[in-house]
mmCIF file of C-alpha atoms in Angstrom:
data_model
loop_
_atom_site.group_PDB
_atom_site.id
_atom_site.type_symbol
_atom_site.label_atom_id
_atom_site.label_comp_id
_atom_site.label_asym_id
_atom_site.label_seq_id
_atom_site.Cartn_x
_atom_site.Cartn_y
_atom_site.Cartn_z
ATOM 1 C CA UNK A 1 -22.199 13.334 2.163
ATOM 2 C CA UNK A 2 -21.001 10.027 0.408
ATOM 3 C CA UNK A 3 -18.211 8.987 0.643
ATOM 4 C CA UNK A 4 -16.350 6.096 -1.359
ATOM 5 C CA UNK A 5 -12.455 4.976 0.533
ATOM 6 C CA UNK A 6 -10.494 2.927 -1.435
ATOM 7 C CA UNK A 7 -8.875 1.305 1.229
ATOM 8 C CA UNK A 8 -5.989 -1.217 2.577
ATOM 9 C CA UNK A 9 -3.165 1.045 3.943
ATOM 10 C CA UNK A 10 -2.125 2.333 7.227
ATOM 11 C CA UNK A 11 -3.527 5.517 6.559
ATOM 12 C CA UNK A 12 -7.072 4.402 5.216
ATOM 13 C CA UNK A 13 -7.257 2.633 8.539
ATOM 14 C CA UNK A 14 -6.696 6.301 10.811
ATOM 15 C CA UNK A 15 -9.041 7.522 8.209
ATOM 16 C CA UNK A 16 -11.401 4.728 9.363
ATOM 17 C CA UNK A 17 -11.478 6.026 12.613
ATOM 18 C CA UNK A 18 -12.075 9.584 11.838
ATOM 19 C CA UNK A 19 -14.663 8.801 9.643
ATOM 20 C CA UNK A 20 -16.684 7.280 12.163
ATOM 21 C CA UNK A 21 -15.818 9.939 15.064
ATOM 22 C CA UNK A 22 -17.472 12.306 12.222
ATOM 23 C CA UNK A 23 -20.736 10.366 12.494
ATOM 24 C CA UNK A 24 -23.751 11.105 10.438
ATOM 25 C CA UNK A 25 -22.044 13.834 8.550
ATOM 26 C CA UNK A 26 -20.502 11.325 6.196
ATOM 27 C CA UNK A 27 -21.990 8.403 4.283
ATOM 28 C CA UNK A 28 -18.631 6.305 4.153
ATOM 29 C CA UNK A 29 -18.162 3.042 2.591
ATOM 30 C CA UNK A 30 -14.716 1.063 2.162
ATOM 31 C CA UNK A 31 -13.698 -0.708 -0.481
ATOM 32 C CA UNK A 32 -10.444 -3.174 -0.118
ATOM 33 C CA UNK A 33 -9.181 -5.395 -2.848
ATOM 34 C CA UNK A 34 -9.479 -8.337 -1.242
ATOM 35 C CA UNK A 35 -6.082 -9.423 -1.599
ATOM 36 C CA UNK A 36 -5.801 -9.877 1.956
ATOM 37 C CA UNK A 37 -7.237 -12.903 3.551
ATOM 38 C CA UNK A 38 -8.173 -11.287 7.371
ATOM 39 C CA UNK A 39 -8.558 -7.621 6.760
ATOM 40 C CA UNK A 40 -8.804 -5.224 9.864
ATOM 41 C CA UNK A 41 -12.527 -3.964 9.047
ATOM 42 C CA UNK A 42 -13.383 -0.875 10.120
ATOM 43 C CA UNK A 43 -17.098 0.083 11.843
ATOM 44 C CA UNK A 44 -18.410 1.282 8.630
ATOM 45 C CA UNK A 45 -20.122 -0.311 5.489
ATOM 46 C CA UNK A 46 -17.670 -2.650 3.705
ATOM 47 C CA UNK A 47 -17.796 -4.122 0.440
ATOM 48 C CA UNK A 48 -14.647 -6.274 -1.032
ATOM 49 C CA UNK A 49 -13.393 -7.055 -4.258
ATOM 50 C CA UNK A 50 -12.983 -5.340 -7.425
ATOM 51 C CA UNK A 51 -15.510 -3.110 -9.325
ATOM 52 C CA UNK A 52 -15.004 -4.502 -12.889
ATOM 53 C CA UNK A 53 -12.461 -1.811 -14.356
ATOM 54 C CA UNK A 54 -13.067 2.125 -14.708
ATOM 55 C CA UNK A 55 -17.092 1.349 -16.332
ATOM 56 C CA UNK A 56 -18.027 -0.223 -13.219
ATOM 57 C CA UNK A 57 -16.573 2.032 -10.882
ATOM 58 C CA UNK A 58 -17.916 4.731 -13.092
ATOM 59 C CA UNK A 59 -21.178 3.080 -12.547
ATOM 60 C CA UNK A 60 -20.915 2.131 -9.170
ATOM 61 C CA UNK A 61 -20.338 6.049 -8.164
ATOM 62 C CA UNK A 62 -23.675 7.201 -10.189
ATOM 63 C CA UNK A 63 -25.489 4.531 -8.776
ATOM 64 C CA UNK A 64 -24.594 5.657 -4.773
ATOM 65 C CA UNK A 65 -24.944 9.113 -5.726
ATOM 66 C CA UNK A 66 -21.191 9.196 -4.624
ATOM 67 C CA UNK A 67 -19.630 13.213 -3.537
ATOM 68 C CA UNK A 68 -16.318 11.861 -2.865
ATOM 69 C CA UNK A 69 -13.875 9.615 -3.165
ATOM 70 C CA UNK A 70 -10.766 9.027 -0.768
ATOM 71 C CA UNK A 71 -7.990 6.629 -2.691
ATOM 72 C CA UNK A 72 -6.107 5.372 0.241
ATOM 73 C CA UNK A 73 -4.889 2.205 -1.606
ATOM 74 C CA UNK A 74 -0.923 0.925 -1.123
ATOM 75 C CA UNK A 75 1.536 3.294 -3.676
ATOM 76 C CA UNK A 76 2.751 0.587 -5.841
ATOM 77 C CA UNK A 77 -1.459 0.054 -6.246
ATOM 78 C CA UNK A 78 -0.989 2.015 -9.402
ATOM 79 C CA UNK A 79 -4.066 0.628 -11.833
ATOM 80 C CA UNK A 80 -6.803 1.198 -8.929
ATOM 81 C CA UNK A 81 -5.843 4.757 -9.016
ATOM 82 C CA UNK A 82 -5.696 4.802 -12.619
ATOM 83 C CA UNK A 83 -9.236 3.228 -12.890
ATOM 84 C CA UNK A 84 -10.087 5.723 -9.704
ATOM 85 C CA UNK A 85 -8.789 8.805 -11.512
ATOM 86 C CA UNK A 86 -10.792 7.820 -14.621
ATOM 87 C CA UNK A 87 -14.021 6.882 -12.948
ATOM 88 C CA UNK A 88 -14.192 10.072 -11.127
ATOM 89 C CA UNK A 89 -13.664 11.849 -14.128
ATOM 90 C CA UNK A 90 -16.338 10.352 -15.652
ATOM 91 C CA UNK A 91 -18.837 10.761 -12.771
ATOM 92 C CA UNK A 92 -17.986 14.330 -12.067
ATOM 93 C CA UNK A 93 -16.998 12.865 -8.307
ATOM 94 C CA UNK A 94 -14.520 14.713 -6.143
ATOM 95 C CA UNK A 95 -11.286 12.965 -5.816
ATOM 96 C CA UNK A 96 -7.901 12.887 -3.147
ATOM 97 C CA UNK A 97 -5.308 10.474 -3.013
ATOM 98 C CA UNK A 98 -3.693 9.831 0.277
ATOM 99 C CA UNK A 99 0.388 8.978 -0.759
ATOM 100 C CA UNK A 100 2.283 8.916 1.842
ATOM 101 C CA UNK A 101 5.716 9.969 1.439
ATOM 102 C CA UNK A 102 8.434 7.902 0.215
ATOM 103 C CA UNK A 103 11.455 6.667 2.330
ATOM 104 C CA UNK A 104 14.468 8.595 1.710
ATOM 105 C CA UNK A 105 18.358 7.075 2.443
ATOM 106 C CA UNK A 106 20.503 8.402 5.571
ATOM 107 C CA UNK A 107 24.161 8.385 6.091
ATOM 108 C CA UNK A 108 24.544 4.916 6.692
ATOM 109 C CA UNK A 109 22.324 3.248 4.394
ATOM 110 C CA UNK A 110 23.292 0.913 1.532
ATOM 111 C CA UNK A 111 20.245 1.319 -0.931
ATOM 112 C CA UNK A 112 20.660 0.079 -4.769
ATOM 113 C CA UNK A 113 17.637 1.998 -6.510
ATOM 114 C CA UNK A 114 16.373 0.128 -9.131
ATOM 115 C CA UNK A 115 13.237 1.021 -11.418
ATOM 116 C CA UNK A 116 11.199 -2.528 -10.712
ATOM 117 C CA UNK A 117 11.152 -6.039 -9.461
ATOM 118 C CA UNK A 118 12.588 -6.828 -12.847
ATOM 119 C CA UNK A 119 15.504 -5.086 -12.535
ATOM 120 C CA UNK A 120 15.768 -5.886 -8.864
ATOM 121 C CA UNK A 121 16.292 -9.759 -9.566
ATOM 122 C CA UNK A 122 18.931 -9.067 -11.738
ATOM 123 C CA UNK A 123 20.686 -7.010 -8.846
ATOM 124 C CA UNK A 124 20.816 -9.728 -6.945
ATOM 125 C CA UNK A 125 23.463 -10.838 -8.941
ATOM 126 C CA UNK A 126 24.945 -14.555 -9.316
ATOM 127 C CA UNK A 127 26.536 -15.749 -6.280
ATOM 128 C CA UNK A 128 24.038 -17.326 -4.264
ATOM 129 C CA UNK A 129 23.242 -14.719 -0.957
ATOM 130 C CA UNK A 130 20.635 -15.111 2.056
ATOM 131 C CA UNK A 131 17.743 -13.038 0.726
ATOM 132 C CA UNK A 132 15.078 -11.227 2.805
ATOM 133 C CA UNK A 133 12.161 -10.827 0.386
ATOM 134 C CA UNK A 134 9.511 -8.070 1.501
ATOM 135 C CA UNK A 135 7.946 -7.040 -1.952
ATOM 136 C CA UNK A 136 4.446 -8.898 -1.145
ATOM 137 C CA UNK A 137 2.698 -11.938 -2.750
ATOM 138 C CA UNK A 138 2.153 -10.390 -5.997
ATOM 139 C CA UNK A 139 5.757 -9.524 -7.668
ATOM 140 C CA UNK A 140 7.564 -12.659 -7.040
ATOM 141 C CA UNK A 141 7.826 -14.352 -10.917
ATOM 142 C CA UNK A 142 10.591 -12.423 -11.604
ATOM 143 C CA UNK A 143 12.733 -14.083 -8.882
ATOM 144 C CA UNK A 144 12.226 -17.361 -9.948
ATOM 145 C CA UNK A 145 15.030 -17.711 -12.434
ATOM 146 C CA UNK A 146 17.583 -14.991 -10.604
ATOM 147 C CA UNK A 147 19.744 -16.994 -9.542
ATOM 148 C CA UNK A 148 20.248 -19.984 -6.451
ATOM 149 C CA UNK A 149 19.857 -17.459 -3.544
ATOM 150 C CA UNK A 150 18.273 -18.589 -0.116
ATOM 151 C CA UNK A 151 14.964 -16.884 0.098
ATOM 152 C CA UNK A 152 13.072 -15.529 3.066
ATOM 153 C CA UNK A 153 10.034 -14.101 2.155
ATOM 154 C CA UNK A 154 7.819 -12.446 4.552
ATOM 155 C CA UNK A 155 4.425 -11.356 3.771
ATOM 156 C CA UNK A 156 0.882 -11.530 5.536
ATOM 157 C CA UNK A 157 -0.491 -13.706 4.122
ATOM 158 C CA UNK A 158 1.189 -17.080 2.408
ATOM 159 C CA UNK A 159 1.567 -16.630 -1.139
ATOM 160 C CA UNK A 160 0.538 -19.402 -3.913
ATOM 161 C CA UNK A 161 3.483 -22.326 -3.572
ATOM 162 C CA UNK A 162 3.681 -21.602 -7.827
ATOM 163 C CA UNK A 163 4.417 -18.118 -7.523
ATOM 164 C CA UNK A 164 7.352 -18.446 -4.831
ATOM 165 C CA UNK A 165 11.086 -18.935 -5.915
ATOM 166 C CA UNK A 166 12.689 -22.000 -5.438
ATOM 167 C CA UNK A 167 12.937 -23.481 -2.004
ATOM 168 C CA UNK A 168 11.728 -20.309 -0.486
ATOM 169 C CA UNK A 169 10.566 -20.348 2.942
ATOM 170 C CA UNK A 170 7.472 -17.913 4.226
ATOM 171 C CA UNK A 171 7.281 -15.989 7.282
ATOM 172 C CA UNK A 172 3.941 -14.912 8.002
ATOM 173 C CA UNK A 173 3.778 -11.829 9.657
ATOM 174 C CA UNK A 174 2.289 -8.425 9.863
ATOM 175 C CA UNK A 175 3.498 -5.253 10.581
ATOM 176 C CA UNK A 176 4.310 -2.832 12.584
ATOM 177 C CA UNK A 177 7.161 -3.988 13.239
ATOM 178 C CA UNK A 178 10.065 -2.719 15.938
ATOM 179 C CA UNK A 179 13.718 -2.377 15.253
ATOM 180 C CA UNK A 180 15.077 -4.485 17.932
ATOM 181 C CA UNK A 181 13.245 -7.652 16.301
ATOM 182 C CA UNK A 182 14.289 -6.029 12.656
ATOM 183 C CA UNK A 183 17.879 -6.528 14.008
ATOM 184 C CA UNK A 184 17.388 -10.302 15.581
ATOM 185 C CA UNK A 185 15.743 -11.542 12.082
ATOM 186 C CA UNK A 186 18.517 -10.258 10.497
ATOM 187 C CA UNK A 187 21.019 -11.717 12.763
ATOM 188 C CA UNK A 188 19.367 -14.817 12.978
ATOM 189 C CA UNK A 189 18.880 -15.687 9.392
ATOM 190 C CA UNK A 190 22.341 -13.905 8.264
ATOM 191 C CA UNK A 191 20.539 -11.966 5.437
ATOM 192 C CA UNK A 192 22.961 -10.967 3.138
ATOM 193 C CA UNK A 193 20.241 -8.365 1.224
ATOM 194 C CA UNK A 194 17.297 -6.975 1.615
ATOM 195 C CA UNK A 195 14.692 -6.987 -1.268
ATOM 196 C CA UNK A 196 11.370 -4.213 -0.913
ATOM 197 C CA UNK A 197 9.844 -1.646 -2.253
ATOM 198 C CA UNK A 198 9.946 1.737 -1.610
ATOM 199 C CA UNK A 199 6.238 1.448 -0.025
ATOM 200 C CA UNK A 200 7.106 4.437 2.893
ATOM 201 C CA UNK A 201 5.191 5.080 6.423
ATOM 202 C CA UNK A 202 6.722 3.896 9.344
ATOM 203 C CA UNK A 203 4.951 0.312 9.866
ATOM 204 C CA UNK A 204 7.844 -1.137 7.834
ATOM 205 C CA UNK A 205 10.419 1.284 8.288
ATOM 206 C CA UNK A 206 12.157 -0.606 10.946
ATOM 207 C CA UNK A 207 13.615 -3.150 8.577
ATOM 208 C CA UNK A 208 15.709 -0.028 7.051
ATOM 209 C CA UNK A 209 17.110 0.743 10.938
ATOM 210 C CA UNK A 210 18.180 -2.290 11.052
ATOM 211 C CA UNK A 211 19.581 -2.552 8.052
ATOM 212 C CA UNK A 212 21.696 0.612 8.152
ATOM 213 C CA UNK A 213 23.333 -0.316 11.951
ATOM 214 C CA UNK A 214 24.207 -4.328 10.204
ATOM 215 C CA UNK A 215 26.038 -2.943 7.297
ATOM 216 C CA UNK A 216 22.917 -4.907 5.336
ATOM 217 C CA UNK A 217 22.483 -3.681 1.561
ATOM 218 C CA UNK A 218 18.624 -2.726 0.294
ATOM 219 C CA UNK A 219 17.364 -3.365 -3.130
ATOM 220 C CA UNK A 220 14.863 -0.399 -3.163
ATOM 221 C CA UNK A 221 12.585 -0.387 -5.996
ATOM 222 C CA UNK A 222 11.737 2.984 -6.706
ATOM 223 C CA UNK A 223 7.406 3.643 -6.930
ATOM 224 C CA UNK A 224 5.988 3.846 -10.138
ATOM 225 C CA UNK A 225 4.386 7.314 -11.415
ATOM 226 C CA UNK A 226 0.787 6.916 -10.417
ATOM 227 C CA UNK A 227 -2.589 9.160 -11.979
ATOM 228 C CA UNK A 228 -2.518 12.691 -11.593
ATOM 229 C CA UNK A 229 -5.226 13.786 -8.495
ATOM 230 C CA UNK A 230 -5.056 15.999 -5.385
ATOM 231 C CA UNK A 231 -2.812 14.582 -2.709
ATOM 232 C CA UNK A 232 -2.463 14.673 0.963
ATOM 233 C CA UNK A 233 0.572 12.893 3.146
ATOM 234 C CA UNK A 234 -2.111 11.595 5.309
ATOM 235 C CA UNK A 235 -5.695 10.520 6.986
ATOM 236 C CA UNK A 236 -6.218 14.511 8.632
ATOM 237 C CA UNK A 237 -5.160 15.906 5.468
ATOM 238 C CA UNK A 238 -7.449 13.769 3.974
ATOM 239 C CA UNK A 239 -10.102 14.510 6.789
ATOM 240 C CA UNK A 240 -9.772 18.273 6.665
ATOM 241 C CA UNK A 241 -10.238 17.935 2.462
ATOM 242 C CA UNK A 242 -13.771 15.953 3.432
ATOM 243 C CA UNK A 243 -14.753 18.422 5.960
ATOM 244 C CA UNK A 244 -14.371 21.397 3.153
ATOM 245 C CA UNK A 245 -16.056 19.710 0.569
ATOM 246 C CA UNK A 246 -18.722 18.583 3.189
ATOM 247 C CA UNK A 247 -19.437 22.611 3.982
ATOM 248 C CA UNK A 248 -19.052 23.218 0.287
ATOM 249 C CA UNK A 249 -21.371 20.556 -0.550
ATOM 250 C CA UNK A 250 -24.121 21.299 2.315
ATOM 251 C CA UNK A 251 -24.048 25.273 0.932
ATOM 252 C CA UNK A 252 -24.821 24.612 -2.422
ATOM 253 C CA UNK A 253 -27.605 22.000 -1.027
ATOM 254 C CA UNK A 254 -28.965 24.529 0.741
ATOM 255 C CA UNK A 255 -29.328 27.338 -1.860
ATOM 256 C CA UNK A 256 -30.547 24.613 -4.246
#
């Protein structure tokens, strides 16, 4: 069976794993954006970059006879699963969405919600504060005019110099990443708030911990509604979904 994974997360990587442990069962390939300059690649055929829109990942699926597709991309990914939704519509191909669940505040925690990066700059307030930045490389143009903060950003890779806010320094790191060291960076740097998005999973999680024992506030922006599709938590939901429409599949095959 063919299988199409719309990849980049945490859980598109366990899926990785399972796929191949499923051997020749499944025809997988993964598909990552790109956006990341040294991807963990997986044992299976890879192709990166962008399909041209919903027509050419229409196309693409018609043209590798696709059965499935997995959409395993980040939450906040929200016009790949558009296109994906659209595409699969189109091409009569089975679709899942892996979406992990959201964090959720404890007692302790000092989360402002707000609705987007937009309207997290603007939280930030006037009065200049020691900002730990953790929204990725992508949303930072709408912290360029709020206000004379001290910016940390940390992201995998190092963003364009045009897109960071002024006199920003990058730390380059990747997660997971463990509370103890959450707690030290904190420490060290004196953040006065914390700026990320409400991306779930535990890779990131620890940043939250740490947080909530230093009294640290969190500028959570919320996820944005993504395209309606099946949805598991994770990469054995999204295993056991394959493995259904695999026996599903191979029946009618065999009465054809």
């Amino acid at each position: 069976m063919r299988v199409l994974v719309l990849g980049g997360t945490t859980e598109a990587r366990e899926l990785y794993g399972l796929l191949e442990q499923a051997g020749a069962r499944f025809d997988a390939t993964v598909s990552l954006a790109g956006a990341t300059r040294a991807p963990v690649l997986p044992r299976l055929a890879v192709r990166i970059g962008g399909f041209g829109g919903v027509d050419g990942l229409r196309d693409w699926l018609v043209a590798h006879r696709t059965d499935a597709v997995i959409d395993a991309t980040h939450p906040f990914a929200v016009r790949m699963s558009a296109n994906a939704a659209q595409a699969c519509t189109q091409a009569g191909v089975a679709l899942l969405r892996v979406e992990r669940p959201g964090w959720t505040p404890v007692a302790g925690d000092r989360w402002i919600r707000v609705a987007d990066m937009e309207a997290a700059a603007r939280a930030l307030g006037s009065t200049p504060r020691r900002v730990l930045l953790t929204v990725g490389r992508k949303d930072l143009l709408p912290f360029h005019h709020a206000g004379a903060h001290d910016w940390l950003l940390r992201s995998v890779d190092r963003p364009d110099a045009s897109l960071l806010p002024p006199g920003a320094r990058v730390l380059q790191a990747r997660g997971p990443f463990d509370v103890a060291a959450e707690d030290a960076l904190l420490r060290d740097e004196r953040i006065d708030v914390i700026v990320t998005k409400n991306s779930g999973g535990t890779a990131t999680y620890a940043k939250l911990a740490a947080a909530r024992a230093g009294g640290v506030p969190v500028i959570m922006v919320d996820r944005p509604p993504v395209a309606a599709a099946p949805t598991v938590a994770d990469a054995v939901g999204a295993m056991a979904w394959l493995e259904r429409l695999y026996a599903h599949v191979s029946s009618t095959r065999r009465e054809v």
